Short mmCIF file of C-alpha atoms in Angstrom, two decimals:
data_model
loop_
_atom_site.label_atom_id
_atom_site.label_comp_id
_atom_site.label_asym_id
_atom_site.label_seq_id
_atom_site.Cartn_x
_atom_site.Cartn_y
_atom_site.Cartn_z
CA UNK A 1 -0.90 14.72 -6.97
CA UNK A 2 -3.05 14.12 -3.88
CA UNK A 3 -1.37 11.78 -1.39
CA UNK A 4 -4.17 9.36 -0.50
CA UNK A 5 -2.23 7.54 2.22
CA UNK A 6 -2.39 7.37 5.98
CA UNK A 7 0.99 7.55 7.71
CA UNK A 8 1.31 5.77 11.03
CA UNK A 9 3.62 3.29 12.77
CA UNK A 10 6.40 4.23 10.34
CA UNK A 11 4.55 3.11 7.19
CA UNK A 12 2.20 4.68 4.62
CA UNK A 13 -1.10 2.82 4.20
CA UNK A 14 -3.13 3.31 1.03
CA UNK A 15 -6.52 4.74 2.01
CA UNK A 16 -8.64 2.70 -0.40
CA UNK A 17 -11.89 0.79 -0.47
CA UNK A 18 -11.91 -2.81 -1.73
CA UNK A 19 -13.30 -1.65 -5.09
CA UNK A 20 -10.55 0.96 -5.45
CA UNK A 21 -7.89 -1.57 -4.45
CA UNK A 22 -9.03 -4.06 -7.11
CA UNK A 23 -9.00 -1.31 -9.77
CA UNK A 24 -5.46 -0.40 -8.77
CA UNK A 25 -4.40 -4.06 -8.83
CA UNK A 26 -5.82 -4.36 -12.36
CA UNK A 27 -3.85 -1.27 -13.36
CA UNK A 28 -0.67 -2.75 -11.83
CA UNK A 29 -1.13 -6.00 -13.79
CA UNK A 30 -1.81 -4.17 -17.06
CA UNK A 31 1.31 -2.07 -16.49
CA UNK A 32 3.25 -5.38 -16.55
CA UNK A 33 6.06 -4.06 -14.34
CA UNK A 34 7.06 -6.55 -11.60
CA UNK A 35 5.54 -5.43 -8.29
CA UNK A 36 4.03 -6.63 -5.03
CA UNK A 37 1.67 -5.43 -2.32
CA UNK A 38 1.62 -5.92 1.46
CA UNK A 39 -1.31 -6.17 3.89
CA UNK A 40 -0.34 -4.99 7.40
CA UNK A 41 -1.98 -6.30 10.55
CA UNK A 42 -0.99 -5.92 14.20
CA UNK A 43 1.63 -8.66 13.95
CA UNK A 44 3.26 -6.98 10.95
CA UNK A 45 3.36 -3.61 12.72
CA UNK A 46 5.18 -5.16 15.68
CA UNK A 47 7.68 -7.04 13.49
CA UNK A 48 8.38 -3.94 11.41
CA UNK A 49 9.84 -2.23 14.47
CA UNK A 50 12.85 -4.56 14.66
CA UNK A 51 13.05 -6.40 11.32
CA UNK A 52 14.89 -4.04 8.97
CA UNK A 53 14.50 -6.31 5.94
CA UNK A 54 10.75 -6.52 6.49
CA UNK A 55 10.54 -2.73 6.84
CA UNK A 56 12.45 -2.26 3.58
CA UNK A 57 10.02 -4.63 1.84
CA UNK A 58 7.15 -2.46 3.07
CA UNK A 59 8.87 0.72 1.90
CA UNK A 60 9.22 -0.69 -1.63
CA UNK A 61 5.69 -2.15 -1.98
CA UNK A 62 3.42 -0.85 -4.75
CA UNK A 63 0.45 -0.83 -2.40
CA UNK A 64 -0.11 -1.19 1.35
CA UNK A 65 -3.61 -2.29 2.42
CA UNK A 66 -4.85 -2.32 6.04
CA UNK A 67 -5.67 -5.91 6.95
CA UNK A 68 -6.13 -5.67 10.72
CA UNK A 69 -9.21 -4.12 12.37
CA UNK A 70 -7.04 -2.55 15.13
CA UNK A 71 -5.35 -0.48 12.41
CA UNK A 72 -8.73 0.96 11.44
CA UNK A 73 -9.42 1.86 15.07
CA UNK A 74 -5.90 3.29 15.49
CA UNK A 75 -6.37 5.48 12.41
CA UNK A 76 -9.59 6.89 13.93
CA UNK A 77 -7.87 7.59 17.27
CA UNK A 78 -5.06 9.35 15.43
CA UNK A 79 -7.56 11.40 13.39
CA UNK A 80 -6.21 9.81 10.19
CA UNK A 81 -9.22 7.64 9.45
CA UNK A 82 -8.86 4.79 7.00
CA UNK A 83 -12.01 4.37 4.92
CA UNK A 84 -12.13 0.58 4.95
CA UNK A 85 -10.41 -2.59 6.11
CA UNK A 86 -9.12 -4.55 3.10
CA UNK A 87 -8.14 -8.00 4.36
CA UNK A 88 -6.18 -10.61 2.45
CA UNK A 89 -9.04 -13.04 3.10
CA UNK A 90 -11.52 -10.69 1.41
CA UNK A 91 -9.08 -9.55 -1.27
CA UNK A 92 -8.24 -12.99 -2.69
CA UNK A 93 -11.81 -13.87 -3.83
CA UNK A 94 -12.00 -10.43 -5.49
CA UNK A 95 -8.68 -11.06 -7.22
CA UNK A 96 -10.10 -14.35 -8.50
CA UNK A 97 -13.11 -12.49 -9.91
CA UNK A 98 -10.74 -10.04 -11.62
CA UNK A 99 -8.74 -12.94 -13.08
CA UNK A 100 -11.95 -14.45 -14.42
CA UNK A 101 -13.00 -11.17 -16.05
CA UNK A 102 -9.59 -10.46 -17.61
CA UNK A 103 -8.40 -14.05 -18.13
CA UNK A 104 -5.34 -13.41 -15.94
CA UNK A 105 -3.06 -16.33 -15.12
CA UNK A 106 -2.88 -17.16 -11.38
CA UNK A 107 -0.18 -19.19 -9.60
CA UNK A 108 -0.51 -20.18 -5.94
CA UNK A 109 2.69 -20.96 -4.04
CA UNK A 110 2.53 -22.59 -0.62
CA UNK A 111 -0.12 -23.87 1.74
CA UNK A 112 -0.37 -27.39 3.15
CA UNK A 113 -0.25 -30.21 0.64
CA UNK A 114 -3.41 -30.36 -1.44
CA UNK A 115 -4.88 -27.08 -0.17
CA UNK A 116 -4.00 -24.94 -3.18
CA UNK A 117 -5.29 -27.64 -5.54
CA UNK A 118 -8.59 -27.70 -3.65
CA UNK A 119 -8.78 -23.88 -3.76
CA UNK A 120 -8.24 -23.96 -7.52
CA UNK A 121 -10.84 -26.70 -7.98
CA UNK A 122 -13.46 -24.77 -5.98
CA UNK A 123 -12.65 -21.49 -7.71
CA UNK A 124 -12.92 -22.87 -11.22
CA UNK A 125 -16.08 -24.78 -10.33
CA UNK A 126 -17.76 -21.50 -9.40
CA UNK A 127 -16.68 -19.50 -12.44
CA UNK A 128 -18.64 -19.02 -15.63
CA UNK A 129 -15.42 -18.51 -17.58
CA UNK A 130 -12.44 -20.64 -16.38
CA UNK A 131 -9.03 -18.98 -16.39
CA UNK A 132 -5.49 -20.44 -16.18
CA UNK A 133 -4.46 -21.50 -12.65
CA UNK A 134 -1.61 -23.56 -11.25
CA UNK A 135 0.04 -24.19 -7.89
CA UNK A 136 2.91 -25.76 -6.00
CA UNK A 137 3.28 -26.59 -2.31
CA UNK A 138 6.98 -26.81 -1.38
CA UNK A 139 8.18 -29.07 1.45
CA UNK A 140 9.14 -27.73 4.89
CA UNK A 141 12.58 -26.09 4.91
CA UNK A 142 12.54 -25.50 1.14
CA UNK A 143 14.10 -22.05 1.63
CA UNK A 144 17.41 -23.75 2.57
CA UNK A 145 17.34 -26.18 -0.37
CA UNK A 146 18.90 -24.67 -3.50
CA UNK A 147 17.51 -27.41 -5.75
CA UNK A 148 13.98 -26.85 -4.43
CA UNK A 149 14.28 -23.08 -4.81
CA UNK A 150 15.32 -23.48 -8.43
CA UNK A 151 12.47 -25.91 -9.04
CA UNK A 152 9.95 -23.36 -7.71
CA UNK A 153 11.31 -20.59 -9.93
CA UNK A 154 11.30 -22.91 -12.97
CA UNK A 155 7.66 -23.89 -12.38
CA UNK A 156 6.57 -20.26 -12.05
CA UNK A 157 8.57 -19.07 -15.05
CA UNK A 158 7.11 -21.83 -17.23
CA UNK A 159 3.55 -20.94 -16.20
CA UNK A 160 4.14 -17.18 -16.67
CA UNK A 161 1.50 -15.92 -14.21
CA UNK A 162 0.05 -12.43 -14.14
CA UNK A 163 -0.76 -12.96 -10.46
CA UNK A 164 1.30 -14.80 -7.83
CA UNK A 165 -0.37 -15.56 -4.50
CA UNK A 166 2.04 -16.76 -1.80
CA UNK A 167 0.90 -18.68 1.26
CA UNK A 168 4.11 -19.28 3.24
CA UNK A 169 3.36 -17.40 6.45
CA UNK A 170 4.70 -13.99 7.39
CA UNK A 171 7.25 -12.51 7.00
CA UNK A 172 8.57 -15.55 5.10
CA UNK A 173 6.12 -15.00 2.24
CA UNK A 174 6.89 -11.30 1.86
CA UNK A 175 10.63 -11.96 1.98
CA UNK A 176 10.43 -14.69 -0.65
CA UNK A 177 8.48 -12.38 -2.93
CA UNK A 178 10.92 -9.52 -2.39
CA UNK A 179 13.89 -11.76 -3.22
CA UNK A 180 12.36 -13.18 -6.38
CA UNK A 181 9.70 -10.94 -7.95
CA UNK A 182 12.07 -9.04 -10.25
CA UNK A 183 13.71 -12.20 -11.59
CA UNK A 184 10.35 -13.88 -12.12
CA UNK A 185 8.91 -10.80 -13.89
CA UNK A 186 5.43 -11.25 -12.40
CA UNK A 187 3.25 -8.12 -12.64
CA UNK A 188 1.48 -8.68 -9.31
CA UNK A 189 2.49 -10.66 -6.22
CA UNK A 190 1.02 -10.82 -2.72
CA UNK A 191 1.54 -12.82 0.47
CA UNK A 192 -1.98 -13.88 1.42
CA UNK A 193 -1.72 -15.86 4.68
CA UNK A 194 -4.64 -18.19 5.40
CA UNK A 195 -6.79 -16.84 2.53
CA UNK A 196 -6.10 -19.96 0.44
CA UNK A 197 -7.29 -22.19 3.30
CA UNK A 198 -10.52 -20.19 3.48
CA UNK A 199 -10.95 -20.44 -0.30
CA UNK A 200 -10.34 -24.20 -0.19
CA UNK A 201 -12.62 -24.65 2.80
CA UNK A 202 -9.91 -26.40 4.84
CA UNK A 203 -10.13 -23.71 7.53
CA UNK A 204 -13.13 -21.74 8.71
CA UNK A 205 -13.03 -17.98 8.93
CA UNK A 206 -14.42 -16.21 11.97
CA UNK A 207 -18.13 -15.29 11.88
CA UNK A 208 -18.85 -11.83 10.47
CA UNK A 209 -19.78 -10.40 13.87
CA UNK A 210 -16.34 -11.39 15.24
CA UNK A 211 -14.63 -9.85 12.23
CA UNK A 212 -16.50 -6.56 12.74
CA UNK A 213 -15.57 -6.22 16.43
CA UNK A 214 -11.93 -7.16 15.85
CA UNK A 215 -12.04 -10.66 17.34
CA UNK A 216 -11.03 -12.59 14.23
CA UNK A 217 -7.62 -13.16 15.82
CA UNK A 218 -9.28 -14.79 18.84
CA UNK A 219 -11.22 -17.17 16.59
CA UNK A 220 -7.94 -18.20 14.93
CA UNK A 221 -6.35 -18.65 18.35
CA UNK A 222 -9.17 -21.03 19.39
CA UNK A 223 -8.54 -23.05 16.23
CA UNK A 224 -4.75 -23.30 16.75
CA UNK A 225 -3.98 -22.33 20.40
CA UNK A 226 -0.48 -23.84 20.59
CA UNK A 227 0.73 -22.24 17.37
CA UNK A 228 -0.92 -18.87 17.91
CA UNK A 229 -0.38 -18.26 21.65
CA UNK A 230 3.09 -16.72 21.38
CA UNK A 231 2.10 -14.51 18.45
CA UNK A 232 -1.13 -13.12 19.89
CA UNK A 233 -0.45 -12.96 23.63
CA UNK A 234 3.28 -12.22 23.77
CA UNK A 235 4.58 -10.62 20.57
CA UNK A 236 1.46 -8.74 19.49
CA UNK A 237 0.79 -7.30 22.97
CA UNK A 238 3.57 -4.82 22.15
CA UNK A 239 1.15 -3.13 19.77
CA UNK A 240 -0.49 -1.37 22.75
CA UNK A 241 2.77 0.42 23.55
CA UNK A 242 3.34 1.25 19.89
CA UNK A 243 -0.15 2.79 19.71
CA UNK A 244 0.46 4.84 22.87
CA UNK A 245 3.76 6.07 21.42
CA UNK A 246 1.99 6.98 18.16
CA UNK A 247 -0.72 8.88 20.08
CA UNK A 248 1.93 10.82 22.01
CA UNK A 249 3.82 11.60 18.82
CA UNK A 250 0.60 12.80 17.22
CA UNK A 251 -0.20 14.99 20.23
CA UNK A 252 3.27 16.54 20.28
CA UNK A 253 3.08 17.28 16.54
CA UNK A 254 -0.24 19.09 17.00
CA UNK A 255 1.14 21.11 19.95
CA UNK A 256 4.12 22.22 17.85
CA UNK A 257 1.77 23.32 15.03
CA UNK A 258 -0.39 25.34 17.47
CA UNK A 259 2.68 27.06 18.92
#
């Protein structure tokens, strides 16, 4: 079988268009085997270098979709070109369309209080054929509260979703999914970051021109400078060194092949 993945930064990224990704997600759901996907961006790549649990989650994902524009540029520099950027923010509306077509059940976990409800309200208002949706926004620190954790699992099990969208931040969202997806028996799970806020209209996404030139992160920084400063200007700056290391590794590999 042809390996349609791009290997870089220690992970294998599925080289798919949005349309191909949605078709694969539909196939995953119909297969009914508990699974999850991940959507790497620059911040994920940096964290994967030192967080072993996060790296293991990536290694066991059913699909890995390139979320960050710098990953598309890096793939071109490494001569391993990814065909398309498939962001969580773009993926979630397409997943909603799929749920409408196939009457899939969707559960949203996380987000600020009232955001998921607003996202559901807006989604169902714009559909010609409503489909089952539910949500729950746990309180801060829920991950240390056994009672709260059991409540979350009970709510999800009772609803029996085909699709679970988690908005708890990263890597918290991915780790929660990894720890619970088998027990919950949900065919498809994904940590989707701020996509629910965009769907609800509680946060604005960067203009298209900023998305295309890789400045979406800067737009988010301007919206939340205190919260985002450490991530973008300290932690994520390490990506430059990781890219240089990847370029050197790629060069050395080619030299060995030539010899």
